[in-house]
């Protein structure tokens, strides 16, 4: 597999993760990066790619745990291993890995913005094209997306999810 093929696989992981959120949220690809892994014994150069996405929908403090829970369940249902969880009151995070060793992080950052990073394992070095935005997704490739500014009746609500009310779901 080349770095480009691995980047495309990382894009699929990001897309499927974001599609798992119901009701859906607005999101966009963010800055992509590449790093060298050196050379193999045969002199072949290798590298890895990190693809990033940012959620543009405001996720309220009251709904943040539900949002992270939906994505953690999606990852587990996809056969990914949860490798670590950071239980921080303002900046929680979930870290996971695919069976093919793609590494993911889902982190809450500044002003509650949620970021998803997928880093590929080392692959045969190749040129890497920017990600293709999903239909209707804004394009911020090469630059950092803005802070969340989209409102959702569900995800932006300032009340906790009740057990009798509508529930967020993963596939």
CSV table of C-alpha atoms in Angstrom, one decimal:
chain,number,residue,atom,x,y,z
A,1,UNK,CA,0.0,0.0,0.0
A,2,UNK,CA,1.3,3.5,-0.9
A,3,UNK,CA,1.0,6.6,1.3
A,4,UNK,CA,-1.8,7.8,-1.1
A,5,UNK,CA,-3.8,4.6,-0.7
A,6,UNK,CA,-3.3,4.8,3.1
A,7,UNK,CA,-4.5,8.4,3.1
A,8,UNK,CA,-7.6,7.4,1.2
A,9,UNK,CA,-8.3,4.7,3.8
A,10,UNK,CA,-7.8,7.3,6.5
A,11,UNK,CA,-10.4,9.5,4.7
A,12,UNK,CA,-12.8,6.5,4.7
A,13,UNK,CA,-12.4,6.1,8.5
A,14,UNK,CA,-13.1,9.8,9.0
A,15,UNK,CA,-16.2,9.7,6.7
A,16,UNK,CA,-17.6,6.6,8.3
A,17,UNK,CA,-17.0,8.0,11.8
A,18,UNK,CA,-18.8,11.2,11.0
A,19,UNK,CA,-21.6,9.4,9.2
A,20,UNK,CA,-22.2,7.4,12.5
A,21,UNK,CA,-23.4,10.5,14.2
A,22,UNK,CA,-27.2,10.8,14.3
A,23,UNK,CA,-28.5,13.4,14.0
A,24,UNK,CA,-25.7,14.4,11.7
A,25,UNK,CA,-23.2,17.2,12.4
A,26,UNK,CA,-21.4,19.5,10.1
A,27,UNK,CA,-17.7,18.8,9.7
A,28,UNK,CA,-14.8,19.4,7.4
A,29,UNK,CA,-11.4,18.1,6.6
A,30,UNK,CA,-8.6,20.1,8.1
A,31,UNK,CA,-4.8,20.3,7.6
A,32,UNK,CA,-3.2,17.0,6.4
A,33,UNK,CA,0.4,16.2,7.1
A,34,UNK,CA,3.0,13.6,6.1
A,35,UNK,CA,6.1,12.3,7.9
A,36,UNK,CA,9.0,10.1,6.9
A,37,UNK,CA,9.5,6.7,8.5
A,38,UNK,CA,13.0,6.3,7.0
A,39,UNK,CA,14.0,3.6,4.7
A,40,UNK,CA,13.6,-0.2,4.8
A,41,UNK,CA,16.5,-2.7,4.6
A,42,UNK,CA,16.0,-2.7,0.8
A,43,UNK,CA,16.4,1.0,0.7
A,44,UNK,CA,12.7,1.7,0.0
A,45,UNK,CA,11.6,5.0,1.5
A,46,UNK,CA,8.4,4.9,3.7
A,47,UNK,CA,6.1,7.5,5.2
A,48,UNK,CA,2.9,8.0,7.1
A,49,UNK,CA,0.0,10.4,6.6
A,50,UNK,CA,-2.2,12.1,9.2
A,51,UNK,CA,-5.7,13.2,8.0
A,52,UNK,CA,-7.6,15.6,10.2
A,53,UNK,CA,-11.2,16.7,10.5
A,54,UNK,CA,-13.0,19.2,12.7
A,55,UNK,CA,-16.6,19.3,13.8
A,56,UNK,CA,-18.3,22.6,12.8
A,57,UNK,CA,-21.4,22.0,14.8
A,58,UNK,CA,-21.5,23.3,18.3
A,59,UNK,CA,-21.5,20.3,20.7
A,60,UNK,CA,-22.8,21.6,24.1
A,61,UNK,CA,-21.1,20.6,27.3
A,62,UNK,CA,-24.3,18.8,28.3
A,63,UNK,CA,-24.3,16.7,25.1
A,64,UNK,CA,-20.5,16.2,24.8
A,65,UNK,CA,-20.5,12.8,26.6
A,66,UNK,CA,-23.3,11.5,24.4
A,67,UNK,CA,-21.4,12.6,21.3
A,68,UNK,CA,-18.2,10.9,22.4
A,69,UNK,CA,-20.1,7.8,23.4
A,70,UNK,CA,-21.7,7.5,20.0
A,71,UNK,CA,-18.3,7.6,18.3
A,72,UNK,CA,-16.7,5.2,20.8
A,73,UNK,CA,-19.5,2.7,20.2
A,74,UNK,CA,-19.1,3.1,16.4
A,75,UNK,CA,-15.4,2.4,16.6
A,76,UNK,CA,-16.0,-0.7,18.8
A,77,UNK,CA,-18.7,-1.9,16.4
A,78,UNK,CA,-16.2,-1.4,13.5
A,79,UNK,CA,-13.7,-3.7,15.2
A,80,UNK,CA,-11.4,-1.0,16.3
A,81,UNK,CA,-9.6,-1.2,19.7
A,82,UNK,CA,-10.0,1.6,22.1
A,83,UNK,CA,-6.4,2.1,23.3
A,84,UNK,CA,-7.0,5.0,25.8
A,85,UNK,CA,-9.6,7.4,27.1
A,86,UNK,CA,-8.8,10.8,28.6
A,87,UNK,CA,-11.5,11.7,31.1
A,88,UNK,CA,-10.8,15.5,31.3
A,89,UNK,CA,-13.7,17.7,32.2
A,90,UNK,CA,-13.0,20.2,29.4
A,91,UNK,CA,-10.8,18.3,27.0
A,92,UNK,CA,-11.8,14.6,27.0
A,93,UNK,CA,-10.4,12.3,24.3
A,94,UNK,CA,-10.7,8.8,22.9
A,95,UNK,CA,-7.8,7.0,21.2
A,96,UNK,CA,-8.2,3.9,19.1
A,97,UNK,CA,-6.5,1.7,16.5
A,98,UNK,CA,-7.8,-0.4,13.6
A,99,UNK,CA,-6.6,-4.0,13.1
A,100,UNK,CA,-4.3,-2.6,10.3
A,101,UNK,CA,-2.7,-0.2,12.8
A,102,UNK,CA,-4.3,3.1,11.7
A,103,UNK,CA,-4.3,5.2,14.8
A,104,UNK,CA,-7.3,7.5,15.6
A,105,UNK,CA,-7.8,10.3,18.2
A,106,UNK,CA,-11.1,12.0,18.9
A,107,UNK,CA,-10.3,15.1,21.1
A,108,UNK,CA,-12.3,18.0,22.4
A,109,UNK,CA,-10.2,21.1,22.1
A,110,UNK,CA,-10.5,24.9,22.4
A,111,UNK,CA,-14.1,26.2,22.8
A,112,UNK,CA,-15.3,22.6,22.8
A,113,UNK,CA,-14.4,21.9,19.1
A,114,UNK,CA,-14.1,18.2,18.4
A,115,UNK,CA,-11.2,17.1,16.3
A,116,UNK,CA,-10.7,13.7,14.6
A,117,UNK,CA,-7.2,12.6,13.5
A,118,UNK,CA,-6.3,9.4,11.7
A,119,UNK,CA,-2.6,8.5,11.3
A,120,UNK,CA,-1.6,5.8,8.9
A,121,UNK,CA,1.0,3.2,9.5
A,122,UNK,CA,4.3,3.5,7.6
A,123,UNK,CA,3.7,2.8,3.9
A,124,UNK,CA,5.7,3.0,0.7
A,125,UNK,CA,6.5,6.7,0.1
A,126,UNK,CA,4.4,8.3,-2.6
A,127,UNK,CA,2.8,11.7,-3.5
A,128,UNK,CA,-0.3,12.4,-1.4
A,129,UNK,CA,-3.3,14.3,-2.8
A,130,UNK,CA,-5.5,16.4,-0.4
A,131,UNK,CA,-8.7,14.7,0.8
A,132,UNK,CA,-11.8,15.1,-1.3
A,133,UNK,CA,-14.6,16.8,0.6
A,134,UNK,CA,-17.9,15.0,1.1
A,135,UNK,CA,-20.8,16.4,-0.9
A,136,UNK,CA,-22.0,19.6,0.8
A,137,UNK,CA,-18.9,19.6,3.1
A,138,UNK,CA,-17.0,22.9,3.1
A,139,UNK,CA,-13.4,22.7,2.0
A,140,UNK,CA,-10.7,23.9,4.4
A,141,UNK,CA,-7.9,21.6,3.1
A,142,UNK,CA,-4.6,23.1,3.9
A,143,UNK,CA,-6.0,25.4,6.5
A,144,UNK,CA,-7.6,25.2,10.0
A,145,UNK,CA,-11.4,25.2,9.9
A,146,UNK,CA,-13.2,27.9,11.9
A,147,UNK,CA,-14.5,27.3,15.4
A,148,UNK,CA,-17.9,25.6,15.6
A,149,UNK,CA,-20.6,28.0,14.4
A,150,UNK,CA,-23.4,25.7,13.3
A,151,UNK,CA,-26.3,25.0,15.6
A,152,UNK,CA,-28.1,21.7,16.0
A,153,UNK,CA,-31.4,21.3,17.9
A,154,UNK,CA,-30.0,18.1,19.4
A,155,UNK,CA,-26.2,18.5,19.7
A,156,UNK,CA,-26.2,22.1,20.7
A,157,UNK,CA,-29.0,21.8,23.3
A,158,UNK,CA,-28.1,23.0,26.8
A,159,UNK,CA,-30.0,20.1,28.5
A,160,UNK,CA,-28.7,16.6,29.1
A,161,UNK,CA,-30.2,13.7,27.1
A,162,UNK,CA,-32.9,12.0,29.0
A,163,UNK,CA,-33.5,8.3,29.0
A,164,UNK,CA,-37.1,8.8,27.8
A,165,UNK,CA,-36.2,11.4,25.1
A,166,UNK,CA,-34.6,11.0,21.7
A,167,UNK,CA,-31.3,9.3,21.8
A,168,UNK,CA,-28.2,9.8,19.8
A,169,UNK,CA,-27.2,6.6,18.0
A,170,UNK,CA,-24.3,4.9,16.3
A,171,UNK,CA,-24.9,2.5,13.3
